[in-house]
Structures are given as C-alpha cells and as structure tokens.
mmCIF file of C-alpha atoms in Angstrom:
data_model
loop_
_atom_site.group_PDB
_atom_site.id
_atom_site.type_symbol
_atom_site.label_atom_id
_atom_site.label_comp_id
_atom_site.label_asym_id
_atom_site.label_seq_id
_atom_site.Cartn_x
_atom_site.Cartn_y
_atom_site.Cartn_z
ATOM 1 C CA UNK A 1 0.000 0.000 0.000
ATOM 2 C CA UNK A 2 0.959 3.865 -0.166
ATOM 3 C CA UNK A 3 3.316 4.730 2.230
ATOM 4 C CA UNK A 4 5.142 7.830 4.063
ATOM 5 C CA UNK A 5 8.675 7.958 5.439
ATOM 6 C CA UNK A 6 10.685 10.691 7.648
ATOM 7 C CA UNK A 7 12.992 10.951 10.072
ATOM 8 C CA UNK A 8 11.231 11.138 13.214
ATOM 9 C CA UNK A 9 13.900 13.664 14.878
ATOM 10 C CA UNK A 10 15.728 16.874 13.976
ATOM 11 C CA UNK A 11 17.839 19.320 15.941
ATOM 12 C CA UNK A 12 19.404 22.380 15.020
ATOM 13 C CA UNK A 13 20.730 25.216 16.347
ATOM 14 C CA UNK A 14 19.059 28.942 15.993
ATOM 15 C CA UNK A 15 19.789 30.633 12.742
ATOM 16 C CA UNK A 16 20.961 27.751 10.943
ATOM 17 C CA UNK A 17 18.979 25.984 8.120
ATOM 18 C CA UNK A 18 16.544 23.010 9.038
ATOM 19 C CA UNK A 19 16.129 20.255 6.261
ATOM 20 C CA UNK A 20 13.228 17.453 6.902
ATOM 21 C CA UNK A 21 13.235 14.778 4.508
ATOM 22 C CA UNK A 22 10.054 12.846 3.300
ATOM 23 C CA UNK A 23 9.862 9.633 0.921
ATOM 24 C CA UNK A 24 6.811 8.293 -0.623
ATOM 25 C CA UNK A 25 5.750 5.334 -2.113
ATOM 26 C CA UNK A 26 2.885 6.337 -4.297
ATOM 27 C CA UNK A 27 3.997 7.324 -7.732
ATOM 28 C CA UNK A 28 0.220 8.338 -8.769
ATOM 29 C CA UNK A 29 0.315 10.941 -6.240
ATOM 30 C CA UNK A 30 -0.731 14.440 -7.509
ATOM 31 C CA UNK A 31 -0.163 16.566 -4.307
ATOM 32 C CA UNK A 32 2.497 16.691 -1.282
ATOM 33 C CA UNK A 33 2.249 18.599 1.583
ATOM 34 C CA UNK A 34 3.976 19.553 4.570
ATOM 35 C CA UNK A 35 1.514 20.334 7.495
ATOM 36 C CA UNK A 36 3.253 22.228 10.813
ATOM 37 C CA UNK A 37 2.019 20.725 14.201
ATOM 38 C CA UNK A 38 2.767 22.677 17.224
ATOM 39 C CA UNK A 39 2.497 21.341 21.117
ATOM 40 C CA UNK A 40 -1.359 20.314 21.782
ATOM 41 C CA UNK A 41 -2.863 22.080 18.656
ATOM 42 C CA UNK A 42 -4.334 20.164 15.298
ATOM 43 C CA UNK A 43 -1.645 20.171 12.120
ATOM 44 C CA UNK A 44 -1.674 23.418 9.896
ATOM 45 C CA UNK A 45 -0.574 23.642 6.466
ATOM 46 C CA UNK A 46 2.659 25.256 5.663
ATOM 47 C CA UNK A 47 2.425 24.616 2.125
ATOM 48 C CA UNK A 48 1.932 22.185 -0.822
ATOM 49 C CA UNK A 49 3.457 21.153 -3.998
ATOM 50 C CA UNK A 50 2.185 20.364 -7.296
ATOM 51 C CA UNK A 51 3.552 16.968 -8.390
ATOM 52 C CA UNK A 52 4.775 19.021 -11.752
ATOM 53 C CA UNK A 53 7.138 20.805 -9.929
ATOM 54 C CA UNK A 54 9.919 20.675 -8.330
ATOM 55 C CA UNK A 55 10.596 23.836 -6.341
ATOM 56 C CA UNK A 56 8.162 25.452 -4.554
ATOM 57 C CA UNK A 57 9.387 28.594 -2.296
ATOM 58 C CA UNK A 58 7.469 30.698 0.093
ATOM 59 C CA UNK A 59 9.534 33.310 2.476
ATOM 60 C CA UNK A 60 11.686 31.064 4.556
ATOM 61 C CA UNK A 61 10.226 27.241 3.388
ATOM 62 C CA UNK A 62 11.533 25.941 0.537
ATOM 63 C CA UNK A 63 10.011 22.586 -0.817
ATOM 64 C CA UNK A 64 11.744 20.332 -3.061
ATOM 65 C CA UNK A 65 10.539 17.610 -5.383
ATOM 66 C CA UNK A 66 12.632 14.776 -6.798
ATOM 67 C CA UNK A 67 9.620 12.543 -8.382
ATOM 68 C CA UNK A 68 11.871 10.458 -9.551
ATOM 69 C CA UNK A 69 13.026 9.223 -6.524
ATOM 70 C CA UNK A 70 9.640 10.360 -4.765
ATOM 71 C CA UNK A 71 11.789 12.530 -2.474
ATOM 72 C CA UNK A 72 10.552 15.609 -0.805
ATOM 73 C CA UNK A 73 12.223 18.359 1.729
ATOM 74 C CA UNK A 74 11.500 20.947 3.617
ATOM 75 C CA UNK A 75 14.048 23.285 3.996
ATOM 76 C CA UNK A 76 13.567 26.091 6.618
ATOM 77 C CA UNK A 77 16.150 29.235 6.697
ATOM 78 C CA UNK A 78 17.074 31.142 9.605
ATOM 79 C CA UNK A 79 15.106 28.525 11.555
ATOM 80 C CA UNK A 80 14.187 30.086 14.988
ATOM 81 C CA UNK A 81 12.717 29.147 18.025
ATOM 82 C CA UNK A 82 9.289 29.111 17.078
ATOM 83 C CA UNK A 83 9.778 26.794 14.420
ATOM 84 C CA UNK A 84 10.485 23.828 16.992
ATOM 85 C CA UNK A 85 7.012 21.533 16.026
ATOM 86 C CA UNK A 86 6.546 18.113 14.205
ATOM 87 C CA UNK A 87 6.484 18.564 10.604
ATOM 88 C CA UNK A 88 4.045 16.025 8.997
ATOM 89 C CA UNK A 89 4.513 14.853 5.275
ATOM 90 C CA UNK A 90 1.680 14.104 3.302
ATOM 91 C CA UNK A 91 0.539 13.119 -0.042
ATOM 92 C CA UNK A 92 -3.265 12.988 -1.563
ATOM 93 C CA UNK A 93 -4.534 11.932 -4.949
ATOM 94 C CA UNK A 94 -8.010 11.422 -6.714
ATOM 95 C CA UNK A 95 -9.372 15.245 -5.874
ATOM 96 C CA UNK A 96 -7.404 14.888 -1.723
ATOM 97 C CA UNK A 97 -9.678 11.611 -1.016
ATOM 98 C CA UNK A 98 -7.036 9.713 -0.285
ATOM 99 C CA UNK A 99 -4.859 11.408 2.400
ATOM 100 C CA UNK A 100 -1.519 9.494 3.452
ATOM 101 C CA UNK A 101 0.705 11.376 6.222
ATOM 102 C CA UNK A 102 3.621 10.301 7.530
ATOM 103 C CA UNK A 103 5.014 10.026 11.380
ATOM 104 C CA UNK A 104 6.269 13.159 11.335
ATOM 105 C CA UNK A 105 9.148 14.480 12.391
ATOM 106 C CA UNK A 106 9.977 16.410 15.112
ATOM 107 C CA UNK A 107 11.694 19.307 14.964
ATOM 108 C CA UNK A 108 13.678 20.518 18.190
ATOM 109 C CA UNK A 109 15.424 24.368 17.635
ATOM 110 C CA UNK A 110 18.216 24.894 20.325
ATOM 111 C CA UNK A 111 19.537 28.252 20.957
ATOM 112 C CA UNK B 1 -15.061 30.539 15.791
ATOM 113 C CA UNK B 2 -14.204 29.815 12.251
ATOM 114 C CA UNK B 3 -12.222 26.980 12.824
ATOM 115 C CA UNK B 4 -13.191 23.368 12.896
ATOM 116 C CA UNK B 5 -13.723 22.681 17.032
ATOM 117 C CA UNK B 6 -13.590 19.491 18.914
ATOM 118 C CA UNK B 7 -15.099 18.507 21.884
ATOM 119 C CA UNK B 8 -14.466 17.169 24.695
ATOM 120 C CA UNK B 9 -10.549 18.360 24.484
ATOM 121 C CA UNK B 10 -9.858 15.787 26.832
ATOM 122 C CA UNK B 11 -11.519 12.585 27.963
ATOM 123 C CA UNK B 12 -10.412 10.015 30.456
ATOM 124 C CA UNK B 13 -13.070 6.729 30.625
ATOM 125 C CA UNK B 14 -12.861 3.349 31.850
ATOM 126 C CA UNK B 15 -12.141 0.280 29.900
ATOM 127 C CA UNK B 16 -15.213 -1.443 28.566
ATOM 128 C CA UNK B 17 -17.175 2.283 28.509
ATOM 129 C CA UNK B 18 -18.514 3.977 25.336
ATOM 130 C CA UNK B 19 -17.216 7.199 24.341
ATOM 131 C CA UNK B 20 -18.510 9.444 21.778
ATOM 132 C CA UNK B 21 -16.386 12.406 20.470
ATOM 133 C CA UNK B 22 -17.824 15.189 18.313
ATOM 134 C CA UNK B 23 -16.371 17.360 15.330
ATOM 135 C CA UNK B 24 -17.641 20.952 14.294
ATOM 136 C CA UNK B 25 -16.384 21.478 10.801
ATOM 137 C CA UNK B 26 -15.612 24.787 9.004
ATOM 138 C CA UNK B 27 -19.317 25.920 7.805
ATOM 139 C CA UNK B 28 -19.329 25.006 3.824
ATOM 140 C CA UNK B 29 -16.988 22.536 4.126
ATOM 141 C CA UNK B 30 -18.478 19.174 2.515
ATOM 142 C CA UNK B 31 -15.670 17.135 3.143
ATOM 143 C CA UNK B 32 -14.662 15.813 6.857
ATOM 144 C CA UNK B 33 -11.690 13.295 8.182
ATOM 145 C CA UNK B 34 -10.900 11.668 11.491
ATOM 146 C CA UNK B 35 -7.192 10.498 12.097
ATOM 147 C CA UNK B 36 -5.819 8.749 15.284
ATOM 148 C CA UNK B 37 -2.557 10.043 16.455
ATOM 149 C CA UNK B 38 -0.833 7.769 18.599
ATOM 150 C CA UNK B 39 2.227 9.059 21.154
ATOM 151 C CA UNK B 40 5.097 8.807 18.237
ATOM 152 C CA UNK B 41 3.060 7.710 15.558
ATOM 153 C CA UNK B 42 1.663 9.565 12.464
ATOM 154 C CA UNK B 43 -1.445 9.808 11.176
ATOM 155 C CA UNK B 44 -3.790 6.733 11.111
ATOM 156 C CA UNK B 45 -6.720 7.814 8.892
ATOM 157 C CA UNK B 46 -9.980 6.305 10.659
ATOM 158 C CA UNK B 47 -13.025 7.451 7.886
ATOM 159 C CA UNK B 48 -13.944 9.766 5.653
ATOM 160 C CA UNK B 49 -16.981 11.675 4.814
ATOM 161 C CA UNK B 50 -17.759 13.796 1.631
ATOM 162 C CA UNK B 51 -20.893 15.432 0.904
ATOM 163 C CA UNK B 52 -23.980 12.557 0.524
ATOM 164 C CA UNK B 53 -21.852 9.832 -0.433
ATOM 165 C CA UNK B 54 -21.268 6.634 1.336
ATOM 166 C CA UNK B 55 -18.593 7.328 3.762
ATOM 167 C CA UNK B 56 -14.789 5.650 3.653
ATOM 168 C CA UNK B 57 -14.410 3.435 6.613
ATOM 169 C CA UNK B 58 -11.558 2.088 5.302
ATOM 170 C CA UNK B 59 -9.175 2.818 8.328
ATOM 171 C CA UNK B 60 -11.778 2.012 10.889
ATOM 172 C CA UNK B 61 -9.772 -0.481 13.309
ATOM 173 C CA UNK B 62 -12.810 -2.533 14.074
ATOM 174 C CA UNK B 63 -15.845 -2.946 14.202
ATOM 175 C CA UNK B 64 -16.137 -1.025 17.955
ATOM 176 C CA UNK B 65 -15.431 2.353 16.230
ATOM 177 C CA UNK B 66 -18.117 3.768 13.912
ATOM 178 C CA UNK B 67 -18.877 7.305 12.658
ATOM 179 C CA UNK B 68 -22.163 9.207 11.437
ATOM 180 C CA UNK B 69 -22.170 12.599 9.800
ATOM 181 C CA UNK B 70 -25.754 14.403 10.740
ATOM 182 C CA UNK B 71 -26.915 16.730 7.851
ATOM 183 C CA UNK B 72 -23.945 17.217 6.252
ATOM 184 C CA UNK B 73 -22.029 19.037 8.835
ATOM 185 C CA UNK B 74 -21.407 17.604 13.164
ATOM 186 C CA UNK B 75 -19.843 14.542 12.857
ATOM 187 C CA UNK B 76 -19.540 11.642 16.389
ATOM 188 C CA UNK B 77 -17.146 9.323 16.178
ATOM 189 C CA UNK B 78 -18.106 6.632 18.373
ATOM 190 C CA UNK B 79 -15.806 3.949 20.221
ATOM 191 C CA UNK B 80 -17.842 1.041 22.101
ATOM 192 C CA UNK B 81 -16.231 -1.208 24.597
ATOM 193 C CA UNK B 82 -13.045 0.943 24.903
ATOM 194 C CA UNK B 83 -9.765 -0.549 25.152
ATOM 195 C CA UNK B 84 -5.953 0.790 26.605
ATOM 196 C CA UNK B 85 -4.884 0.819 22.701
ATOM 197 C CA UNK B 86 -7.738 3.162 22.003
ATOM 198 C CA UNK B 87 -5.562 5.620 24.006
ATOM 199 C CA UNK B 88 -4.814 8.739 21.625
ATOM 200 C CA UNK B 89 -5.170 12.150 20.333
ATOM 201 C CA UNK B 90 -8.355 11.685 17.903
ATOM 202 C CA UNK B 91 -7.886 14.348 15.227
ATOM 203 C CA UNK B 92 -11.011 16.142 13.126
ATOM 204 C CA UNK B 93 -10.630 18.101 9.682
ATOM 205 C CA UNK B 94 -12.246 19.250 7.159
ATOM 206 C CA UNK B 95 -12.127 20.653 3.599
ATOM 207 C CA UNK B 96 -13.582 22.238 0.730
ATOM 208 C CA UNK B 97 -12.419 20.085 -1.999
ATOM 209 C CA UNK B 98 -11.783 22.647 -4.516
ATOM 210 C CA UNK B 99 -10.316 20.873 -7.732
ATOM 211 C CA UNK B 100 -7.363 18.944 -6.738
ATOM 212 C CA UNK B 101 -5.635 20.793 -4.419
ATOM 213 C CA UNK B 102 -6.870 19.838 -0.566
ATOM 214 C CA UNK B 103 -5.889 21.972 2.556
ATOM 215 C CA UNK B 104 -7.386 20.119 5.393
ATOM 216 C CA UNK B 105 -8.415 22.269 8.304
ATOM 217 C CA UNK B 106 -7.401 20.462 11.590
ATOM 218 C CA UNK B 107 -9.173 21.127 15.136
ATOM 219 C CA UNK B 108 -7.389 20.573 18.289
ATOM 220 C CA UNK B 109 -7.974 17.170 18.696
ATOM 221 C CA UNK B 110 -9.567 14.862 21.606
ATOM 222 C CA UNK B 111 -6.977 13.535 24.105
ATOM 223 C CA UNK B 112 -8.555 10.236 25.180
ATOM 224 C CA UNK B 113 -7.185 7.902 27.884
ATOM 225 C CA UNK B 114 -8.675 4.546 29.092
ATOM 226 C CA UNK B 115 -7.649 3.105 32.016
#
C-alpha cells in the first residue's frame, strides 16, 4: 500500500537551516504537503506542492521535489525558536480523497 | 469561531465504557476526516466523509469504532467497549475540496485515555 517515510527527529541550532526529509511510495500521487504541528494544537498547512514541480518557495520554506526518486524536503532558513514543532509529510490523490501522512518528524530548535 | 472545534478536548473513561467524540467542521466545508494520532506515531486515517456519499471506513480499526455525519455538517465518532490501545489524540478536519488541491483544516484534537 501507499506509504510515508521521515525521520522522526531533527535538531538544530538557531539561525541555521533546518532540512526534513520525506519519501513516498505512491507514484500516482498528484499533491504533497507539509503540514506544521505545534504542542497540543491540530496540524496546519505550511504549504503544498504540485507533483509538476519541483521547487516550490514561500519566504523562509523551501520545498523540493525529486519525483523520480519520490523525495521531498522541507528546507527552513534562519530557523528560529518558534519553528520547533513536528512537521508532517503528506501526499493525496483522486481530488485529496485519499490522504496518506507520515510520522512526522519532530523538529527541536536549540539556541 | 471559524475553525473546525472538537469537543471534549480531553476525555479520560474506563475500559469497557462507550465514548462518543464530536467534530464541528468549518461551515461550507463538505468534506470531513478523522485520524488517530498515537504518542510517536503519524497519522492513522480512521473514515472519511464527503458530501452525501457513502462514507470511507476504510481505516476504521474494528468494528467497535463507527462514525455518522448528521446533515452534512457535526460529525460523532463513536468507540464502544473501549480498550488501553484506544488511548490517543483523535484528530477532526475538514475541507472544501476545490479541484485537486486539498488543505485540510485540523481542530485541536480529543486527548482520550482509558484506564
């Protein structure tokens, strides 16, 4: 079946760059995400990518594609503070229906 | 609010007890999703609901968890007989389904423990 990977941890220090890597399964799949979930809230999307591209950049995130080797990152500059969260991964095809997230990986900002 | 609420945010119950947790979607939206979020664990989609079409209860665990939808909009996710592995955040969203693209609204989420 379709299926999600990350890394499930990530530290960095404050002011350097944060890269979260995703890897999917599903070569059919027409939209990847990265959803932001902070401590005892629901996820929020940071932002999506059209599986036609393969940069997608958007103040400080930028997302790359590789659909070749159905790779995707996050990278996030200047990463403060505030950017400590778990970063979910997810892809959707067939109009979203079909929503598969990975576990997420959890981003820990030291100063 | 605006948002898509949960309620309760937190429930502790007994093994063996019923529990019934409820999702407000964003008004308009005709698509709604419940996940399971286990401690360290992604996502588990549970069932989906889209407009008046036959939900997806695909990721339903068993046959103790079960879902309705009233009028398009609340949705209950029900869990009968609770057991410890039921423990976990139960997550809520919602969409508008416009064309392809998806951004799923998430509430807070339902903590629930059984003892």
């Amino acid at each position: 079946g379709e299926d999600v990977e990350q890394s499930l941890f990530l530290s960095v220090r404050e002011g350097d760059s944060s890269v979260i890597n995703c890897t999917y399964t599903d070569s059919s799949s027409t939209y990847l995400y990265w959803y932001k979930q902070e401590p005892g809230a629901g996820l929020q999307l940071l932002t999506y990518i059209f599986s036609n591209m393969d940069m997608k950049q958007d103040q400080r995130l930028t997302v790359l594609l590789n659909k070749k080797d159905k790779h995707l990152s996050l990278r996030i500059a200047d990463t403060q503070t505030g950017d400590s969260a778990i970063y979910f991964c997810a892809e959707s095809h067939n109009y979203g229906q079909n929503f598969v997230f990975g576990p997420g990986t959890r981003l820990s900002v030291l100063p | 609010g605006a948002g898509v609420s949960q309620s309760p945010s937190n429930k502790v119950t007994e093994k063996g007890k019923d529990v019934e947790l409820r999702c407000d979607p964003i008004s308009g939206h005709t698509a709604l999703y419940w996940y399971r979020q286990s401690l360290g664990q992604g996502l588990e989609f549970l069932i989906y609901f889209q407009g008046n079409s036959a939900p997806d209860k695909s990721g339903l665990p068993s046959d103790r968890f079960s879902a309705e939808r009233t009028g398009g909009s609340v949705s209950t996710l029900t869990i009968q007989r609770t057991q410890q592995e039921d423990s976990a955040v139960y997550l809520c969203a919602s969409s508008i389904l416009a064309g392809g693209y998806n951004e799923q609204f998430f509430g807070p989420g339902t903590r629930l423990t059984v003892l």
